[in-house]
Short mmCIF file of C-alpha atoms in Angstrom, two decimals:
data_model
loop_
_atom_site.label_atom_id
_atom_site.label_comp_id
_atom_site.label_asym_id
_atom_site.label_seq_id
_atom_site.Cartn_x
_atom_site.Cartn_y
_atom_site.Cartn_z
CA ILE A 150 0.00 0.00 0.00
CA ASP A 151 1.38 3.40 -1.00
CA VAL A 152 0.54 6.21 1.40
CA VAL A 153 0.65 9.60 -0.34
CA ASN A 154 0.11 13.16 0.81
CA LYS A 155 -2.93 13.49 -1.47
CA ILE A 156 -4.76 11.65 -4.23
CA ASN A 157 -4.20 13.47 -7.51
CA LYS A 158 -7.20 14.38 -9.65
CA ALA A 159 -7.26 15.38 -13.28
CA PRO A 160 -7.71 19.08 -14.13
CA VAL A 161 -11.29 20.33 -14.43
CA LEU A 162 -11.99 21.95 -17.80
CA ASN A 163 -14.84 24.44 -17.34
CA SER A 164 -15.11 25.74 -20.90
CA LEU A 165 -13.44 25.95 -24.29
CA LEU A 166 -14.76 28.89 -26.29
CA GLY A 167 -14.01 30.90 -29.42
CA ASP A 168 -14.78 34.61 -29.64
CA LYS A 169 -16.75 34.17 -32.90
CA LYS A 170 -19.27 31.71 -34.31
CA TYR A 171 -17.25 31.42 -37.53
CA ILE A 172 -14.36 33.12 -39.33
CA ALA A 173 -13.45 33.98 -42.91
CA ILE A 174 -10.29 32.77 -44.64
CA ASN A 175 -7.19 34.21 -42.87
CA GLU A 176 -9.36 35.81 -40.16
CA ILE A 177 -8.16 35.31 -36.57
CA LEU A 178 -10.21 33.35 -34.03
CA GLN A 179 -9.35 33.79 -30.36
CA ILE A 180 -9.81 30.59 -28.33
CA ASN A 181 -9.82 30.53 -24.53
CA CYS A 182 -9.60 27.45 -22.32
CA ASP A 183 -10.85 27.82 -18.74
CA ALA A 184 -9.36 24.99 -16.64
CA ILE A 185 -8.50 24.64 -12.95
CA ASP A 186 -6.35 22.32 -10.86
CA ASP A 187 -4.58 22.47 -7.52
CA GLU A 188 -1.28 21.88 -9.32
CA ALA A 189 0.44 23.68 -12.17
CA ILE A 190 -1.07 22.77 -15.53
CA THR A 191 0.16 22.83 -19.11
CA TYR A 192 -1.80 23.12 -22.34
CA GLU A 193 -1.18 21.16 -25.54
CA TRP A 194 -3.08 22.39 -28.62
CA THR A 195 -3.59 20.50 -31.89
CA SER A 196 -5.92 20.76 -34.90
CA ASN A 197 -6.70 18.83 -38.06
CA GLY A 198 -6.03 21.88 -40.24
CA GLY A 199 -5.23 25.57 -40.11
CA GLN A 200 -2.64 27.16 -37.86
CA ILE A 201 -2.59 27.55 -34.08
CA SER A 202 -0.50 30.34 -32.56
CA GLY A 203 0.31 31.00 -28.93
CA ASN A 204 0.46 28.82 -25.84
CA GLY A 205 -1.06 28.54 -22.40
CA ASN A 206 -4.81 28.81 -22.01
CA LYS A 207 -5.28 31.36 -24.85
CA VAL A 208 -4.38 30.76 -28.50
CA THR A 209 -5.42 31.98 -31.94
CA PHE A 210 -6.55 29.93 -34.93
CA THR A 211 -6.45 30.85 -38.64
CA SER A 212 -6.86 28.99 -41.92
CA ASN A 213 -6.20 29.83 -45.55
CA LEU A 214 -8.78 27.25 -46.64
CA GLU A 215 -12.54 26.97 -46.16
CA GLY A 216 -13.83 24.07 -44.12
CA ILE A 217 -14.91 22.82 -40.72
CA PHE A 218 -11.89 22.20 -38.51
CA THR A 219 -11.44 20.66 -35.06
CA VAL A 220 -9.20 22.35 -32.49
CA ASN A 221 -8.19 20.12 -29.56
CA VAL A 222 -6.67 20.96 -26.19
CA LYS A 223 -5.07 18.65 -23.63
CA VAL A 224 -4.74 20.09 -20.13
CA GLN A 225 -2.24 18.17 -17.96
CA ASP A 226 -1.05 18.60 -14.38
CA THR A 227 2.39 17.86 -12.93
CA GLY A 228 1.16 14.48 -11.73
CA GLY A 229 0.55 13.37 -15.30
CA LEU A 230 -3.26 13.40 -15.24
CA SER A 231 -5.00 15.20 -18.09
CA THR A 232 -8.36 16.32 -19.48
CA THR A 233 -9.13 16.90 -23.15
CA SER A 234 -11.75 18.86 -25.07
CA SER A 235 -12.33 20.16 -28.60
CA ILE A 236 -14.35 22.69 -30.58
CA LYS A 237 -15.43 22.90 -34.21
CA VAL A 238 -14.39 25.96 -36.23
CA LEU A 239 -16.22 26.96 -39.41
CA VAL A 240 -14.02 28.84 -41.90
CA TYR A 241 -16.16 30.22 -44.72
CA ASN A 242 -16.29 33.36 -46.84
CA PHE A 243 -19.89 34.54 -46.69
CA GLU A 244 -20.43 36.80 -49.68
CA GLU A 245 -23.42 38.92 -50.60
CA VAL A 246 -25.08 37.68 -53.75
CA THR A 247 -27.99 38.96 -55.80
CA GLY A 248 -31.05 36.86 -56.46
CA THR A 249 -34.60 36.92 -57.73
CA ILE A 250 -37.63 37.33 -55.50
CA ILE A 251 -39.85 34.32 -56.19
CA ALA A 252 -42.77 35.27 -53.95
CA ASP A 253 -43.59 38.23 -51.70
CA TYR A 254 -46.55 38.26 -49.30
CA PRO A 255 -47.11 41.59 -47.52
CA PHE A 256 -50.56 40.37 -46.34
CA SER A 257 -52.10 43.73 -47.19
CA GLY A 258 -55.69 42.68 -46.79
CA ASN A 259 -55.11 39.34 -48.53
CA ALA A 260 -52.56 36.60 -49.14
CA ASN A 261 -51.64 37.64 -52.67
CA ASP A 262 -48.09 37.45 -54.03
CA ILE A 263 -46.85 40.85 -55.24
CA SER A 264 -43.62 39.58 -56.86
CA GLY A 265 -45.26 39.36 -60.28
CA ASN A 266 -45.19 35.57 -60.33
CA GLU A 267 -48.81 35.39 -59.14
CA LEU A 268 -48.12 32.67 -56.58
CA HIS A 269 -51.13 33.78 -54.59
CA GLY A 270 -52.08 32.18 -51.30
CA THR A 271 -55.56 31.09 -50.23
CA PRO A 272 -56.34 31.42 -46.49
CA LYS A 273 -57.98 28.33 -44.99
CA GLY A 274 -59.41 29.56 -41.72
CA ALA A 275 -56.62 32.08 -41.12
CA ILE A 276 -57.89 35.51 -40.06
CA LEU A 277 -56.50 38.92 -40.99
CA THR A 278 -55.18 40.88 -38.01
CA ALA A 279 -52.81 43.73 -37.10
CA ASP A 280 -49.10 43.30 -37.82
CA ARG A 281 -46.10 43.98 -35.56
CA ASN A 282 -46.49 47.72 -36.20
CA ASN A 283 -50.17 47.57 -35.23
CA LYS A 284 -51.25 48.13 -38.83
CA SER A 285 -54.65 46.52 -39.29
CA ASN A 286 -55.26 43.73 -41.83
CA SER A 287 -51.53 43.27 -42.45
CA ALA A 288 -50.87 39.89 -40.85
CA TYR A 289 -52.66 36.57 -40.39
CA TYR A 290 -53.74 34.90 -37.16
CA PHE A 291 -53.84 31.10 -36.78
CA ASN A 292 -55.56 29.74 -33.68
CA GLY A 293 -53.54 26.53 -33.44
CA GLY A 294 -55.95 24.24 -35.25
CA THR A 295 -55.91 23.35 -38.93
CA GLN A 296 -55.80 26.95 -40.13
CA HIS A 297 -53.26 27.60 -42.85
CA ILE A 298 -52.55 29.48 -46.06
CA VAL A 299 -52.07 27.28 -49.10
CA VAL A 300 -50.12 28.21 -52.24
CA ASN A 301 -50.54 25.94 -55.25
CA ASN A 302 -47.39 24.14 -56.30
CA ASP A 303 -45.31 25.78 -59.01
CA ASP A 304 -41.92 24.95 -60.50
CA LYS A 305 -40.64 28.33 -59.28
CA LEU A 306 -41.07 27.08 -55.69
CA ASN A 307 -39.14 23.85 -56.27
CA PHE A 308 -35.70 25.13 -55.27
CA GLU A 309 -32.80 22.82 -55.98
CA LYS A 310 -29.57 24.78 -55.53
CA GLU A 311 -30.16 27.66 -53.13
CA CYS A 312 -32.88 29.66 -51.43
CA THR A 313 -33.62 32.28 -48.80
CA ILE A 314 -36.87 32.50 -46.81
CA HIS A 315 -37.61 35.57 -44.69
CA PHE A 316 -40.61 36.19 -42.42
CA TRP A 317 -41.89 37.61 -39.13
CA PHE A 318 -43.85 35.53 -36.63
CA LYS A 319 -45.27 35.62 -33.11
CA LEU A 320 -46.32 32.64 -30.99
CA ASN A 321 -49.12 33.22 -28.50
CA GLY A 322 -48.14 29.94 -26.84
CA LEU A 323 -45.36 27.39 -27.11
CA PRO A 324 -46.02 24.11 -28.95
CA THR A 325 -46.08 20.69 -27.33
CA LYS A 326 -45.22 19.12 -30.69
CA GLU A 327 -43.38 20.37 -33.76
CA LEU A 328 -45.19 23.38 -35.21
CA PHE A 329 -44.73 24.09 -38.92
CA LEU A 330 -44.43 27.78 -39.81
CA ILE A 331 -43.65 27.24 -43.51
CA SER A 332 -43.79 23.90 -45.28
CA HIS A 333 -43.27 22.91 -48.91
CA GLY A 334 -44.47 19.54 -50.12
CA SER A 335 -44.37 16.18 -48.39
CA TRP A 336 -41.30 14.76 -46.67
CA GLN A 337 -39.87 13.46 -49.96
CA ASN A 338 -39.30 16.97 -51.38
CA ARG A 339 -39.87 19.19 -48.40
CA TYR A 340 -38.17 22.28 -47.17
CA LYS A 341 -39.73 23.69 -44.02
CA VAL A 342 -39.28 25.98 -41.05
CA SER A 343 -40.75 24.85 -37.76
CA VAL A 344 -40.62 25.36 -34.00
CA THR A 345 -39.66 22.27 -31.99
CA PRO A 346 -41.17 21.29 -28.61
CA ASP A 347 -37.92 22.42 -26.95
CA LYS A 348 -38.54 25.92 -28.41
CA HIS A 349 -35.87 26.05 -31.11
CA ILE A 350 -36.41 27.10 -34.73
CA ARG A 351 -35.72 24.17 -37.06
CA TRP A 352 -34.71 24.59 -40.74
CA THR A 353 -35.15 21.40 -42.76
CA ILE A 354 -34.24 20.63 -46.36
CA ASN A 355 -34.15 17.44 -48.39
CA THR A 356 -30.73 17.43 -50.06
CA ASP A 357 -28.93 15.12 -52.46
CA VAL A 358 -27.42 13.38 -49.42
CA GLY A 359 -30.61 13.09 -47.37
CA ILE A 360 -32.84 15.17 -45.14
CA LYS A 361 -30.91 17.65 -43.01
CA ASP A 362 -32.09 19.61 -39.96
CA LEU A 363 -30.52 22.70 -38.43
CA ASP A 364 -31.76 23.99 -35.06
CA SER A 365 -31.22 27.53 -33.82
CA ASP A 366 -29.19 28.21 -30.70
CA ILE A 367 -31.79 30.82 -29.76
CA ILE A 368 -34.90 29.71 -27.86
CA VAL A 369 -38.25 31.12 -28.98
CA ASN A 370 -40.39 32.80 -26.33
CA ALA A 371 -44.15 33.13 -26.28
CA ASP A 372 -45.62 36.56 -27.08
CA SER A 373 -42.37 37.84 -28.66
CA THR A 374 -42.29 39.03 -32.27
CA ASP A 375 -39.34 37.45 -34.06
CA ASN A 376 -37.64 38.01 -37.41
CA CYS A 377 -36.37 34.83 -39.04
CA ILE A 378 -34.25 34.25 -42.14
CA VAL A 379 -33.18 30.79 -43.29
CA THR A 380 -30.73 30.23 -46.13
CA PHE A 381 -29.16 27.41 -48.13
CA ASP A 382 -26.41 28.10 -50.66
CA GLY A 383 -25.97 24.56 -51.94
CA ASP A 384 -23.41 23.85 -49.22
CA LEU A 385 -24.35 25.42 -45.90
CA MET A 386 -27.63 25.86 -44.05
CA CYS A 387 -27.98 29.00 -41.88
CA ILE A 388 -30.59 30.43 -39.51
CA TYR A 389 -30.65 34.12 -38.57
CA VAL A 390 -32.96 35.16 -35.72
CA ASN A 391 -33.48 38.84 -34.91
CA GLY A 392 -30.28 39.81 -36.68
#
């Protein structure tokens, strides 16, 4: 039996965080590791791409290539015990591009499309109401039943490469099951935006490699008016909530 002054424990790693959600090519990402131990600790950083600069609990990461990279840290004490963690880093050049408006629904007294493509909607039980600016007959109210607005299918709505969907919404209550805000087609060719029972916005598209879901970090609250934009550029899915 070995009798020692104390039993050594591995360092506790509280967090590993970057200062940005993503970076562009050659942009600098600051990464901070918050770890504690009752002994001196050292940090060993590695990644599967890009360049790591610095040492200790704070380093920077850059890459001259686009991609999703993994940055790893190993925190070790003088007794040889260690703890590891990693984060994913998205490196991508988001560029503004021009496009064509396929459909535009201001809900100015009706559900007509003003884009010129005449993709008009037909309310099924939905009721005109005031919008977020308290302008009357400029939004639609759905009472949680089968009310909806239907738009007949058209080839213009059958996106294949890229799309952007932008809308405002307000939930009077939070759903107990997935609530569809916008839905195109059945599951075989669907793209949709929904609110999940755990109060996240979900963006779903059926791609060449299967159905993919992306959930927002932000939680939706009842009685708040929210601005939502979802995008797909043929490669990445994104959700923007309130900017």
